[in-house]
Tab-separated table of C-alpha atoms in Angstrom:
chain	number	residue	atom	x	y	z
A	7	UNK	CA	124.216	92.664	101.733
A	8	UNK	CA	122.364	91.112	99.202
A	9	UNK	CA	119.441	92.908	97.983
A	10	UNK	CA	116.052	91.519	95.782
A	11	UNK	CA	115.197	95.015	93.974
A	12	UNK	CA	115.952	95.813	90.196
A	13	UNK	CA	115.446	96.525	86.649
A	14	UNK	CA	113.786	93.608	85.131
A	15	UNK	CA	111.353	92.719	82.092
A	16	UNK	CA	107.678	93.730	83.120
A	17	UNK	CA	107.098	89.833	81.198
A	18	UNK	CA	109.237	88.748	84.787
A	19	UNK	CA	107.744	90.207	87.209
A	20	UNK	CA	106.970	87.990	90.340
A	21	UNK	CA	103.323	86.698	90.520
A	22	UNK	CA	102.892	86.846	94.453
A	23	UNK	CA	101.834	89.561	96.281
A	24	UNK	CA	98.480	91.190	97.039
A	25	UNK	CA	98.077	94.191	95.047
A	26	UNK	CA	96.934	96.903	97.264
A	27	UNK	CA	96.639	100.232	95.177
A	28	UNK	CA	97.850	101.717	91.829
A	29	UNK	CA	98.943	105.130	90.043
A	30	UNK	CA	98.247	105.729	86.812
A	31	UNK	CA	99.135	108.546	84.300
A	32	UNK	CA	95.515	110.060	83.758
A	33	UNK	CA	93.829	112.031	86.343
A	34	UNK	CA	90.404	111.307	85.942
A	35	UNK	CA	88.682	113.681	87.998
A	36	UNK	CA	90.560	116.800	87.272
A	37	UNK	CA	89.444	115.515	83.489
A	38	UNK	CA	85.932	115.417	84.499
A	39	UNK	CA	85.712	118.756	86.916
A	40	UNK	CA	87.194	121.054	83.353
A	41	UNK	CA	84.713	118.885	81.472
A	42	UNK	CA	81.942	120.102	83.773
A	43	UNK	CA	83.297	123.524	84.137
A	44	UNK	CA	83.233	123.803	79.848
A	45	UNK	CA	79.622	122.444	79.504
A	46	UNK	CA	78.586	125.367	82.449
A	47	UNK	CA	80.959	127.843	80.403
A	48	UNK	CA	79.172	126.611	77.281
A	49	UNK	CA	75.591	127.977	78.614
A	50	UNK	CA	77.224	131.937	79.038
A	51	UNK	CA	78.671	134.214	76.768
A	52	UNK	CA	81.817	132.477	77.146
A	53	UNK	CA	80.949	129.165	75.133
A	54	UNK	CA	83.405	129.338	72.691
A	55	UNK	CA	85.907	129.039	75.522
A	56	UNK	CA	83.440	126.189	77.225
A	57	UNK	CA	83.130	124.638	73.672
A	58	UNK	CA	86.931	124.151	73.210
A	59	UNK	CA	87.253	123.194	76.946
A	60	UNK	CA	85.117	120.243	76.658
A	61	UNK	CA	86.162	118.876	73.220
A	62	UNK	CA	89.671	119.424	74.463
A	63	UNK	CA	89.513	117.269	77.700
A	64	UNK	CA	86.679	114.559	76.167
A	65	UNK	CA	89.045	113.948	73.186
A	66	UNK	CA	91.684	113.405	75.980
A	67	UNK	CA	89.944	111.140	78.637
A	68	UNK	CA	88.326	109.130	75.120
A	69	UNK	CA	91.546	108.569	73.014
A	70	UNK	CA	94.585	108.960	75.165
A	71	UNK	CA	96.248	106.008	76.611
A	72	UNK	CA	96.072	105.490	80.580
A	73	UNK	CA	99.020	104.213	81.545
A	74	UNK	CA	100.038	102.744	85.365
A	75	UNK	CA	103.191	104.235	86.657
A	76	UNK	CA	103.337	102.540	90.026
A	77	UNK	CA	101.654	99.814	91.368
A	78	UNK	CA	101.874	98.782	94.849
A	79	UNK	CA	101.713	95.254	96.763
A	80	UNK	CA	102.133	94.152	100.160
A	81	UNK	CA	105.800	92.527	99.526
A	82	UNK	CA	106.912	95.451	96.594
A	83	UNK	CA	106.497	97.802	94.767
A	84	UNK	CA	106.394	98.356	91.107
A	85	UNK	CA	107.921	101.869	89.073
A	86	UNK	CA	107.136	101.021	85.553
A	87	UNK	CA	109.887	102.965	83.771
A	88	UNK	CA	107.709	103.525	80.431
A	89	UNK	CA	110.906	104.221	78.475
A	90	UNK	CA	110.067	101.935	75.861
A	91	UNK	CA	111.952	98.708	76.601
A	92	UNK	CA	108.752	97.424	78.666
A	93	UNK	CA	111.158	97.742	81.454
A	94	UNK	CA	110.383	98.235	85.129
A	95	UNK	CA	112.137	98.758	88.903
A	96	UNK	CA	111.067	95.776	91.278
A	97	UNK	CA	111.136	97.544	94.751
A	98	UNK	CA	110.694	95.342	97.933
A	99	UNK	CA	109.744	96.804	101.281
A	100	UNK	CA	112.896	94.973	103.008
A	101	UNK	CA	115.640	96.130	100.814
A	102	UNK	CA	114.589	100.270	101.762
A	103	UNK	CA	116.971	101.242	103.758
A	104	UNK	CA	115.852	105.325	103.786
A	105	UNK	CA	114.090	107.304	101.085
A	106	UNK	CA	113.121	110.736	100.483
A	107	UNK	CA	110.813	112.519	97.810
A	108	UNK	CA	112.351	116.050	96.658
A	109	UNK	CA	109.644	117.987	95.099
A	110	UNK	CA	110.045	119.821	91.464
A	111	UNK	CA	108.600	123.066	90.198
A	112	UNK	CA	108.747	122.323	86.804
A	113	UNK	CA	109.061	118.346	86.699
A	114	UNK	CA	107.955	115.223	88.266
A	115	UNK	CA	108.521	114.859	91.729
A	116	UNK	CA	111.649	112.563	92.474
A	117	UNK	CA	111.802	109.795	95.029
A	118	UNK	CA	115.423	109.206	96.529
A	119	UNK	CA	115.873	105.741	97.459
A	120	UNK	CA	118.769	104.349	99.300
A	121	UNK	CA	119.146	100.604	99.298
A	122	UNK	CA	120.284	98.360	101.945
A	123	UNK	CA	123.377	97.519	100.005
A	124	UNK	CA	124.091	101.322	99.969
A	125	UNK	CA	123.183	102.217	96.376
A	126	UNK	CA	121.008	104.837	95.667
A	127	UNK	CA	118.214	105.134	92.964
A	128	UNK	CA	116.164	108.357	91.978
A	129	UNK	CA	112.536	107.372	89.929
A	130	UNK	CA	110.457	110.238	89.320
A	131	UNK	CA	107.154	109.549	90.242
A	132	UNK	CA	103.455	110.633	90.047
A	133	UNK	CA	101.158	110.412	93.551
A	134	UNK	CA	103.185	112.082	96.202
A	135	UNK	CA	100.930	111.836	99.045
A	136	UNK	CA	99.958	108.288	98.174
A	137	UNK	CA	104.056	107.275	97.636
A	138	UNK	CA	104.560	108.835	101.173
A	139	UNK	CA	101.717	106.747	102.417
A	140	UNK	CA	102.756	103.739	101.169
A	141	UNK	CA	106.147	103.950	101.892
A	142	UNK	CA	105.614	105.017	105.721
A	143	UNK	CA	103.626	102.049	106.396
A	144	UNK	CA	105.699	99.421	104.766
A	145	UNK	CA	108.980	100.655	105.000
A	146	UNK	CA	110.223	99.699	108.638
A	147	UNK	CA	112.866	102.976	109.078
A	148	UNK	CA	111.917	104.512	112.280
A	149	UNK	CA	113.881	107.713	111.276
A	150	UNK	CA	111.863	108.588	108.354
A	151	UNK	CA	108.481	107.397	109.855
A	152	UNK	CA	109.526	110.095	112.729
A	153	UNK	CA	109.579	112.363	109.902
A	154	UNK	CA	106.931	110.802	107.633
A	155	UNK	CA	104.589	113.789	107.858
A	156	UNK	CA	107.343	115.853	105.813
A	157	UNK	CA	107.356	113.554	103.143
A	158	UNK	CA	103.451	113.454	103.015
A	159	UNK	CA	103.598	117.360	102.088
């Protein structure tokens, strides 16, 4: 069975599609929630600790790059790979045949995708609860919609 989904140039990407909903690499309000917990640590006998807090997590929402991992559409869904060859993995709804996301203690989180054509592709990903979303609405597998709710954990 031919199947749409694969590596490609992020320069090719298709051009139709609604985008619905994105994932990107900086979490903005953990970022502001230590910012705010350094300025409140900065007004007790702690502020060197609040001081080094809030520099620490300004310098990082102000100067690092944000970066989007995933973005999804109502047709596909895009893994941007970020390795450095402006590569990323083209997934459309239709060629899922199951998928799976094994959790890691001391990595990403890894979403186990088996294609209609029987191969199988792991992407570590960002967003669990918003992958299991996404993928439980579009993906049309009654097994794993049966079992969505473990996914969504």
């Amino acid at each position: 069975m031919n199947v749409r989904s694969k590596i490609l140039k992020i320069r090719n990407l298709p051009t139709d599609g609604e985008l619905i909903d994105h994932i990107n690499a900086k979490p903005y309000l953990f970022i502001l929630v230590c910012i705010a917990i350094g300025l409140a640590l900065m007004f007790t006998r702690l502020y060197l600790i609040g001081i080094v807090i809030t520099f620490m997590f300004l310098y990082y929402l102000l100067f690092v790059k944000d970066v989007t991992l995933i973005e999804f559409y109502d047709k596909y869904a895009i893994f941007y790979l970020n390795n450095g060859k402006d590569e990323c993995f083209l997934l459309f709804w239709e060629d899922v045949e199951k998928w799976s996301i094994s959790s890691s203690r001391n990595d990403l989180d890894v979403l186990n995708i088996v294609l209609r054509n029987q191969e199988s592709i792991a992407l570590k990903c960002l967003g669990r609860k918003k992958v299991a979303r996404y993928f439980v609405t579009y993906v049309s597998t009654p097994c794993e919609k049966a079992i969505g709710k473990q996914h969504a954990l």
